[in-house]
Tab-separated table of N, CA, C and O in Angstrom:
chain	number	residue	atom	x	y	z
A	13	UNK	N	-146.891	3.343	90.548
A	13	UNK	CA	-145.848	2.643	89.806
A	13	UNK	C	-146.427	1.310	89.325
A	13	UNK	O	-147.036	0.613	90.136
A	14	UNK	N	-146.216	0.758	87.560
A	14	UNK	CA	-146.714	-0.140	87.416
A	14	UNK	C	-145.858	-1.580	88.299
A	14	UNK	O	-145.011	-1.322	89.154
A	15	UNK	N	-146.189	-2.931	87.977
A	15	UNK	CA	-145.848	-3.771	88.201
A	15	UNK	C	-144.671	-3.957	87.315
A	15	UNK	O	-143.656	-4.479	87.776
A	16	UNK	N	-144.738	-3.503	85.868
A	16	UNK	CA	-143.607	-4.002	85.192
A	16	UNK	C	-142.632	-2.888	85.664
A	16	UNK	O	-141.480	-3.150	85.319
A	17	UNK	N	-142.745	-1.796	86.306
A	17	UNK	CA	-141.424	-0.871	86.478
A	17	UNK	C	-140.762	-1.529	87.995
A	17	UNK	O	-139.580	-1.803	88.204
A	18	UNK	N	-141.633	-1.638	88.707
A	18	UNK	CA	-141.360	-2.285	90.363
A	18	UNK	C	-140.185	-3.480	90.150
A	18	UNK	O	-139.126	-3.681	90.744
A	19	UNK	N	-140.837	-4.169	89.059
A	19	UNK	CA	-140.338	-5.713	88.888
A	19	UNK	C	-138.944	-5.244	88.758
A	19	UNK	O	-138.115	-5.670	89.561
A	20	UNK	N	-138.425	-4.009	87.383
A	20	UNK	CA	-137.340	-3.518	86.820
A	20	UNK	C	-136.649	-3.160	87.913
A	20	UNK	O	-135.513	-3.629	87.984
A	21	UNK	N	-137.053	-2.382	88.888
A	21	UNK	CA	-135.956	-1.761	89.856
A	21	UNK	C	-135.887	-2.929	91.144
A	21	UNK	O	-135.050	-2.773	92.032
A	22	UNK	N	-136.780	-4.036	91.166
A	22	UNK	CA	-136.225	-5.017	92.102
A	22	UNK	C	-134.982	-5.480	91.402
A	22	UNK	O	-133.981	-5.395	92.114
A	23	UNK	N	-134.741	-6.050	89.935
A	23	UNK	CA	-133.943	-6.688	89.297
A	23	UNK	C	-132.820	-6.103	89.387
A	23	UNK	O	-131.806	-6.725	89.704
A	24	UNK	N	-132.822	-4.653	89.091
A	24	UNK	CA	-131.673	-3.193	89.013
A	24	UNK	C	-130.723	-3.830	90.599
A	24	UNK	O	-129.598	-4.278	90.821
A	25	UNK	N	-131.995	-3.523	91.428
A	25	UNK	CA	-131.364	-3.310	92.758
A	25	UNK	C	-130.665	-5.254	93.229
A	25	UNK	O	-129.767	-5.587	94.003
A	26	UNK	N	-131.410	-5.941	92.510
A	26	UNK	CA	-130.380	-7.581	92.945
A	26	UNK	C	-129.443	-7.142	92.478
A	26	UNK	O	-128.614	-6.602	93.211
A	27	UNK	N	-129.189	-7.241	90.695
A	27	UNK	CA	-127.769	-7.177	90.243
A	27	UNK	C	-126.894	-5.924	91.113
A	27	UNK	O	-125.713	-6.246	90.981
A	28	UNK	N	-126.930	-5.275	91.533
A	28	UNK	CA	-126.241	-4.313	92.239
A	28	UNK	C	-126.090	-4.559	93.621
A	28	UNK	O	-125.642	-3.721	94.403
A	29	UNK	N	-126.324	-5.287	93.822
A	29	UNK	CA	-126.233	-6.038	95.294
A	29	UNK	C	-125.235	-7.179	95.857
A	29	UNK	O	-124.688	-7.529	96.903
A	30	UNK	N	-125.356	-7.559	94.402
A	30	UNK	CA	-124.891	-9.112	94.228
A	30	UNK	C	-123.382	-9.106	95.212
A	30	UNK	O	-122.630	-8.175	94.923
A	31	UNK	N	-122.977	-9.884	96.132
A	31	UNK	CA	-121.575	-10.039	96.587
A	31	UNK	C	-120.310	-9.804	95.571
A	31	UNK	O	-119.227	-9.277	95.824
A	32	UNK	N	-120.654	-10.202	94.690
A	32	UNK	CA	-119.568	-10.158	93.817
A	32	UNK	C	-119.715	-8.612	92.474
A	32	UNK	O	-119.065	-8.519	91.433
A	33	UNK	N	-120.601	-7.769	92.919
A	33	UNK	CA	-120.459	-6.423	92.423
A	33	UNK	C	-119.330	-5.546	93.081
A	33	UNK	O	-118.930	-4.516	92.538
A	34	UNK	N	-118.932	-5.919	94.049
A	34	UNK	CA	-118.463	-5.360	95.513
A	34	UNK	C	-116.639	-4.889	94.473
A	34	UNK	O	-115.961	-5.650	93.782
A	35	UNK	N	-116.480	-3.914	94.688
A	35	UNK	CA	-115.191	-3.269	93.984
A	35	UNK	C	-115.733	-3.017	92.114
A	35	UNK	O	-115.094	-2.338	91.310
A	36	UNK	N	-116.917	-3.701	91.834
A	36	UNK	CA	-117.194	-3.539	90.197
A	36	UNK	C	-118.323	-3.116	90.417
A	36	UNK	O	-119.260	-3.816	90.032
A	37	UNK	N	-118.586	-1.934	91.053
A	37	UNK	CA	-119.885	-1.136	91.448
A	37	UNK	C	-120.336	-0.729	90.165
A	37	UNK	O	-121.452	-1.203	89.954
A	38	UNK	N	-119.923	-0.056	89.248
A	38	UNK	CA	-120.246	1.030	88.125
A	38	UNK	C	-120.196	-0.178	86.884
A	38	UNK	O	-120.571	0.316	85.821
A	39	UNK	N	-119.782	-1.802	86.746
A	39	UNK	CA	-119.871	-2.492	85.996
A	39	UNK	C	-121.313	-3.443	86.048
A	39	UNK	O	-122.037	-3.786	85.113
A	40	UNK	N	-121.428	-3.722	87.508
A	40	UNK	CA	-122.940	-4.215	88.139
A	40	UNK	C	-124.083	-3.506	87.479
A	40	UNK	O	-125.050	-4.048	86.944
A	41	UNK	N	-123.772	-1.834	87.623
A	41	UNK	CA	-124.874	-0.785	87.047
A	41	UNK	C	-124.974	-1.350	85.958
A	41	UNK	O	-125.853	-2.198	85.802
A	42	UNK	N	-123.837	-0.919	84.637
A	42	UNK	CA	-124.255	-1.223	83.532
A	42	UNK	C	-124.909	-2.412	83.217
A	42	UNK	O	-125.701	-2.377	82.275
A	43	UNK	N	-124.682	-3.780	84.002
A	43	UNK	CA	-125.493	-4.748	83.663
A	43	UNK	C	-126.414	-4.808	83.994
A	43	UNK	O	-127.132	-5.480	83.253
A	44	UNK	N	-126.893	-4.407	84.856
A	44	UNK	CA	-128.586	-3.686	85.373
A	44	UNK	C	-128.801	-3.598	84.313
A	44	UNK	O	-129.165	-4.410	83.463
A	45	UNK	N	-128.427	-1.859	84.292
A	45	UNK	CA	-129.521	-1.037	83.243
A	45	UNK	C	-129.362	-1.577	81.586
A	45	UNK	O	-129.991	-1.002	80.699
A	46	UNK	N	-128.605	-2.545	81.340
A	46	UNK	CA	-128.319	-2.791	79.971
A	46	UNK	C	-129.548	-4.203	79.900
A	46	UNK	O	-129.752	-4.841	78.867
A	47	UNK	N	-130.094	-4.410	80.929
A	47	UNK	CA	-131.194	-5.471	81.507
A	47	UNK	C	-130.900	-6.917	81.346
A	47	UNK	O	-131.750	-7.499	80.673
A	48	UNK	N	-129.547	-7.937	81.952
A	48	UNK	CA	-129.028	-8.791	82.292
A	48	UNK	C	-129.836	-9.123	83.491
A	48	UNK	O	-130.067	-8.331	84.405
A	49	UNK	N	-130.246	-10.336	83.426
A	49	UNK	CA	-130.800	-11.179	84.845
A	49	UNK	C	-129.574	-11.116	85.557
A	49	UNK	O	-128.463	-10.948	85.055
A	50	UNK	N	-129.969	-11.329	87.302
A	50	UNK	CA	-129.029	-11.496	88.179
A	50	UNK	C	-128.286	-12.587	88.249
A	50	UNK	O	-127.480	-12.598	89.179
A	51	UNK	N	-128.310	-13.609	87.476
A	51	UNK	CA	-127.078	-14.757	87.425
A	51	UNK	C	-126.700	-14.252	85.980
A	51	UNK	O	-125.550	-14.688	85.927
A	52	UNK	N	-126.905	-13.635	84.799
A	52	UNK	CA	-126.272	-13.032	84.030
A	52	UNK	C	-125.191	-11.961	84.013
A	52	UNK	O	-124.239	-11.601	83.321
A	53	UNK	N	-125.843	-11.635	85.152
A	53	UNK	CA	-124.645	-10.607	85.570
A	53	UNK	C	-123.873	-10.799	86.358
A	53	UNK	O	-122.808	-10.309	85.984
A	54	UNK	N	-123.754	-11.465	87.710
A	54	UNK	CA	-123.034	-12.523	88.235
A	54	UNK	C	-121.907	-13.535	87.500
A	54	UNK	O	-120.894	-13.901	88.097
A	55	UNK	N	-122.148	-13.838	86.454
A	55	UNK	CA	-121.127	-14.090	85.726
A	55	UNK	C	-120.280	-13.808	84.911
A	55	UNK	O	-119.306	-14.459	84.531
A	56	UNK	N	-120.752	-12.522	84.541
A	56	UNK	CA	-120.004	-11.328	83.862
A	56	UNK	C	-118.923	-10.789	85.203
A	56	UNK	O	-117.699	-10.688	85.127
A	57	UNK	N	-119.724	-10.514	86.316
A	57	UNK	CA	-119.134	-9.695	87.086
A	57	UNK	C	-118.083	-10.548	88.004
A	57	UNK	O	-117.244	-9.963	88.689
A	58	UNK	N	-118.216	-12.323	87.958
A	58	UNK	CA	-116.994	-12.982	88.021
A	58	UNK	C	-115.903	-12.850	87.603
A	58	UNK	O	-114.840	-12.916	88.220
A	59	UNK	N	-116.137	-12.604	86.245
A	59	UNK	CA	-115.325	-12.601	85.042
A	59	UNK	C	-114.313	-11.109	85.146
A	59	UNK	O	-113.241	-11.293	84.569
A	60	UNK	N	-114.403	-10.160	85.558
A	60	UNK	CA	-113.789	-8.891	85.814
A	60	UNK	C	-113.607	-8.594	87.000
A	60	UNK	O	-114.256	-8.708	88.039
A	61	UNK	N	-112.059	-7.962	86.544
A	61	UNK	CA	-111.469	-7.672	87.617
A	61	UNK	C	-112.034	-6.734	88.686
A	61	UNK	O	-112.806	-5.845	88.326
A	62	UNK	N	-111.702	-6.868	89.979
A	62	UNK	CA	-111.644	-6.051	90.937
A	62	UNK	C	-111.242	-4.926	91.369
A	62	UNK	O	-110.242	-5.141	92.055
A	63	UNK	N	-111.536	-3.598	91.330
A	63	UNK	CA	-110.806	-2.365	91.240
A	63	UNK	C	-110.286	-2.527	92.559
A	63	UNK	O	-110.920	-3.040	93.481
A	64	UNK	N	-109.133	-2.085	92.634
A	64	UNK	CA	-107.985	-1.956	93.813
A	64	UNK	C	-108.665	-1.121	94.637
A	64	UNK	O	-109.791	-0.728	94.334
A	65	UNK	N	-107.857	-0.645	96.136
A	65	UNK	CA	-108.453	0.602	96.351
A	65	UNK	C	-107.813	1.739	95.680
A	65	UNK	O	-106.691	2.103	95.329
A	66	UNK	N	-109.362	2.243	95.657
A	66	UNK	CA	-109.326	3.719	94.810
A	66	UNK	C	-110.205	3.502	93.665
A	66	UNK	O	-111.086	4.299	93.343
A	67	UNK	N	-109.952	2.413	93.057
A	67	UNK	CA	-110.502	2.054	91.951
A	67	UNK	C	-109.859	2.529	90.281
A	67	UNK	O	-110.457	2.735	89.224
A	68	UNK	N	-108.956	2.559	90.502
A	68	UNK	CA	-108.079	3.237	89.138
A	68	UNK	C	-107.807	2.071	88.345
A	68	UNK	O	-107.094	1.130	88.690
A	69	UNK	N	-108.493	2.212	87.140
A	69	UNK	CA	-108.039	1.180	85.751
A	69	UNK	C	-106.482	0.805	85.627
A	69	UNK	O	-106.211	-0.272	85.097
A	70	UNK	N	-105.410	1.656	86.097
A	70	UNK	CA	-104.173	1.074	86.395
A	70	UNK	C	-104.268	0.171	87.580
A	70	UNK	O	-103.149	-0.282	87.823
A	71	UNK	N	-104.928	-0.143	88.183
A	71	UNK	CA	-104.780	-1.573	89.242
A	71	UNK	C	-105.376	-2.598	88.931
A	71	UNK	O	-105.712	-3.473	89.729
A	72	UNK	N	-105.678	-2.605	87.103
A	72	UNK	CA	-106.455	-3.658	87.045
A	72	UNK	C	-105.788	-4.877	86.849
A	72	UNK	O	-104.600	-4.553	86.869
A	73	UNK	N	-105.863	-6.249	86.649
A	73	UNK	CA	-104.923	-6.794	86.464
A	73	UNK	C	-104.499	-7.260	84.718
A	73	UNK	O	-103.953	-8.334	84.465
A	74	UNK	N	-104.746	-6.580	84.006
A	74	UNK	CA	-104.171	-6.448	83.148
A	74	UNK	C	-102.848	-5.469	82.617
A	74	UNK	O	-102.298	-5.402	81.518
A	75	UNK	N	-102.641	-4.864	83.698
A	75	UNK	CA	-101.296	-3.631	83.656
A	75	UNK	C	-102.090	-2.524	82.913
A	75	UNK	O	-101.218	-1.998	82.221
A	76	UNK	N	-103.366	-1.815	82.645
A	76	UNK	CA	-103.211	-0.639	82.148
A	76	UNK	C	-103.593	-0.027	82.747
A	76	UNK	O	-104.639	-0.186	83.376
A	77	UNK	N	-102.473	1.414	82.774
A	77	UNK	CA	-103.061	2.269	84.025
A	77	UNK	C	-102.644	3.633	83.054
A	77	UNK	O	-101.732	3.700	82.230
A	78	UNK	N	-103.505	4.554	83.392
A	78	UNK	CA	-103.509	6.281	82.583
A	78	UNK	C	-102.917	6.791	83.852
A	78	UNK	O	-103.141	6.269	84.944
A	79	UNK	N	-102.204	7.765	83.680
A	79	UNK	CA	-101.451	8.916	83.848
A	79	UNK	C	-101.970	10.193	83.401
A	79	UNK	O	-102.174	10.589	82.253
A	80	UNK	N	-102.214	10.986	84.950
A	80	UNK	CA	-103.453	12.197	84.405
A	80	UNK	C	-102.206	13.356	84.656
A	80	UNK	O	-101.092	12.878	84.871
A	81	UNK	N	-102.307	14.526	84.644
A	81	UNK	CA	-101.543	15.461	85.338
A	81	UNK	C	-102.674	16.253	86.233
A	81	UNK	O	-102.191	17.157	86.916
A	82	UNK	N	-103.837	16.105	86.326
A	82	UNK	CA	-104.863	17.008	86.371
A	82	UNK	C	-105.162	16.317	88.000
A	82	UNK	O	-104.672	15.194	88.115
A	83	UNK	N	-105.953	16.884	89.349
A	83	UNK	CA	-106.129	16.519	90.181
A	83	UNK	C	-107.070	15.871	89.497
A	83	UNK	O	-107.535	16.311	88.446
A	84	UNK	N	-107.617	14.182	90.327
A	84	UNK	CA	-108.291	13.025	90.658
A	84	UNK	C	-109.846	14.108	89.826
A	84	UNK	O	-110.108	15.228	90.266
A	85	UNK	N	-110.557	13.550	88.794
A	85	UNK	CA	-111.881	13.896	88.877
A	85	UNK	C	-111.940	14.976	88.141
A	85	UNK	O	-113.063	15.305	87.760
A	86	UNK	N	-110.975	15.671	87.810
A	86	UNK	CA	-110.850	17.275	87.036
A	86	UNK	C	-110.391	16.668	85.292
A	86	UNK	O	-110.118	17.460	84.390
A	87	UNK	N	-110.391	15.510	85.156
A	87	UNK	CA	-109.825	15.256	83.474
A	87	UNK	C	-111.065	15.514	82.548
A	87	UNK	O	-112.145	15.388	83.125
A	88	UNK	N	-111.103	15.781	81.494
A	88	UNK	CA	-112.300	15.235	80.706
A	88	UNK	C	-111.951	14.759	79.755
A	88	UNK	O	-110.788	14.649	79.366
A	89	UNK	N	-113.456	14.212	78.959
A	89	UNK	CA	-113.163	12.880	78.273
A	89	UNK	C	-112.365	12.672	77.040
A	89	UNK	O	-112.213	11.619	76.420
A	90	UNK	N	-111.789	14.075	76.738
A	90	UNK	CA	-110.979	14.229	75.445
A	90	UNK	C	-109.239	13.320	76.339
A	90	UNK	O	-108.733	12.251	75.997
A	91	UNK	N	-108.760	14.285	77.494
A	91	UNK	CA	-107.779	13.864	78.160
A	91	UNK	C	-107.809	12.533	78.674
A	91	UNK	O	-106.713	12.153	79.088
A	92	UNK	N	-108.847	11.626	78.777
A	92	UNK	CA	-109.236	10.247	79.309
A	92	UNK	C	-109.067	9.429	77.786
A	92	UNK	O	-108.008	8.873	77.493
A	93	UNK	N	-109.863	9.436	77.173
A	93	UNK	CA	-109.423	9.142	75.410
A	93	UNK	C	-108.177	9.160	75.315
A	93	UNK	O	-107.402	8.226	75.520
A	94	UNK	N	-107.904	10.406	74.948
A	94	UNK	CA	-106.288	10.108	74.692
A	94	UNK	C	-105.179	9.411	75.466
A	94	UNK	O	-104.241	8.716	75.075
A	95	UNK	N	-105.603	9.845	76.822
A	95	UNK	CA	-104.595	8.303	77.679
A	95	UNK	C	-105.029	7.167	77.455
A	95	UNK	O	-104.237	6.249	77.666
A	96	UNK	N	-106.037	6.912	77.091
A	96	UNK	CA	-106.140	5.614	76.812
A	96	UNK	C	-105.744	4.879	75.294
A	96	UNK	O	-105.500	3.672	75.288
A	97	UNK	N	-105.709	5.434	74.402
A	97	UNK	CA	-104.995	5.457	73.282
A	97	UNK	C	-104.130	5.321	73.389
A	97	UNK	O	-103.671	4.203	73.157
A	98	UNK	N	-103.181	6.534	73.881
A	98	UNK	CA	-101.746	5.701	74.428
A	98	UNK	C	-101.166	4.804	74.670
A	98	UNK	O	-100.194	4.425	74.016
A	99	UNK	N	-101.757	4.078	75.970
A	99	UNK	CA	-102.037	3.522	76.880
A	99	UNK	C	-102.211	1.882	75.485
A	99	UNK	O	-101.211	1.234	75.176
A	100	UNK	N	-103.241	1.649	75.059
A	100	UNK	CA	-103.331	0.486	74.509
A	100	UNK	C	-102.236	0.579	73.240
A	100	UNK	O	-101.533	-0.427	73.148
A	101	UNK	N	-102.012	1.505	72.364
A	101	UNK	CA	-101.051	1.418	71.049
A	101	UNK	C	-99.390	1.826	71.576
A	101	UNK	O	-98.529	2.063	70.728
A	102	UNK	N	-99.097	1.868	72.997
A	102	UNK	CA	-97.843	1.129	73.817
A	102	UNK	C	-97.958	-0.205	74.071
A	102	UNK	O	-96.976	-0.869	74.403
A	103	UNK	N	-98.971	-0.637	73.960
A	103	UNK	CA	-99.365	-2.108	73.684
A	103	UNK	C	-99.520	-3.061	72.727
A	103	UNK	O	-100.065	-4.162	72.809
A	104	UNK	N	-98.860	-2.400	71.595
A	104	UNK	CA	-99.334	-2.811	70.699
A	104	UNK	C	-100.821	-3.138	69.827
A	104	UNK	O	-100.889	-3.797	68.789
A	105	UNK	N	-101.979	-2.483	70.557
A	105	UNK	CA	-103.543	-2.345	70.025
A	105	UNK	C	-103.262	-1.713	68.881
A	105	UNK	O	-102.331	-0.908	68.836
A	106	UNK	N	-103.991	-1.979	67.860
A	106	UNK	CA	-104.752	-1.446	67.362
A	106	UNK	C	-105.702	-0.749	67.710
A	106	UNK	O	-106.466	-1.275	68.520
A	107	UNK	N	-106.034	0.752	67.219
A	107	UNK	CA	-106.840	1.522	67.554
A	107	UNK	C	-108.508	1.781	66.366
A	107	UNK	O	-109.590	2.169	66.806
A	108	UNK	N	-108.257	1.472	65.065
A	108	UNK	CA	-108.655	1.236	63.991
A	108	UNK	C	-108.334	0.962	63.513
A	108	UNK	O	-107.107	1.049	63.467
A	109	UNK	N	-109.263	0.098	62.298
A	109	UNK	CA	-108.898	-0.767	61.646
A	109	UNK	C	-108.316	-0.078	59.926
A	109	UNK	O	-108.697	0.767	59.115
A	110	UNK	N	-107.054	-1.195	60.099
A	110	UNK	CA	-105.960	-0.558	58.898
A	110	UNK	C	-104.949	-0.011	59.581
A	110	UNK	O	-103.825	-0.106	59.089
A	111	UNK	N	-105.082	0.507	60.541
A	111	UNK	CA	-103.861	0.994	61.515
A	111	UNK	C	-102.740	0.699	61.940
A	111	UNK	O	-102.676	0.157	63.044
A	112	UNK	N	-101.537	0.966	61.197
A	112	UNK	CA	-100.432	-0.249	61.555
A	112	UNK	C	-100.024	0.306	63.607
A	112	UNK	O	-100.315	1.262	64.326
A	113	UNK	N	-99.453	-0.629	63.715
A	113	UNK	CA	-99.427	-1.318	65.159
A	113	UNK	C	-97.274	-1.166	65.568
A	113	UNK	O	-96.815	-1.599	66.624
């Protein structure tokens, strides 16, 4: 393994470590692998919320939460999309642009 890949997965493995990844496990990743230094990502990962337990985007603290009918893990991403569409244009979002609201 070179030195520059070693260096990469020490960095991977800080930001994913960090105390404050702790409930934003899968948000830590992306700032890893999207290659954010560990106080770069540390402050991102201040900045966002904490998944509840369970971790469901409805406990975030912004109030949006999807409604599956499907057991936990069985949705796919067409049924995840579309709740979330929902989900923000009950909110008044815009979904694209020109889109009345």
């Amino acid at each position: 393994m070179t030195d520059v890949a070693k260096a990469e997965r020490a960095r991977i493995h800080a930001v994913t470590s960090l105390p404050e990844a702790a409930g934003r496990e899968a948000l830590a990743l992306q700032l890893a692998l999207n290659g954010l230094t560990t106080e770069q990502a540390r402050a991102a990962l201040l900045a966002a919320p904490v998944a509840a337990v369970g971790g469901r985007a409805g406990d975030s603290s912004i109030g949006l939460a999807l409604a599956t009918s499907k057991p936990e893990g069985q949705s796919n991403i067409r049924d995840v999309s579309a709740a979330w569409d929902g989900v923000l244009t009950a909110r008044g979002m815009r979904l694209r642009e020109g889109e009345e609201v």
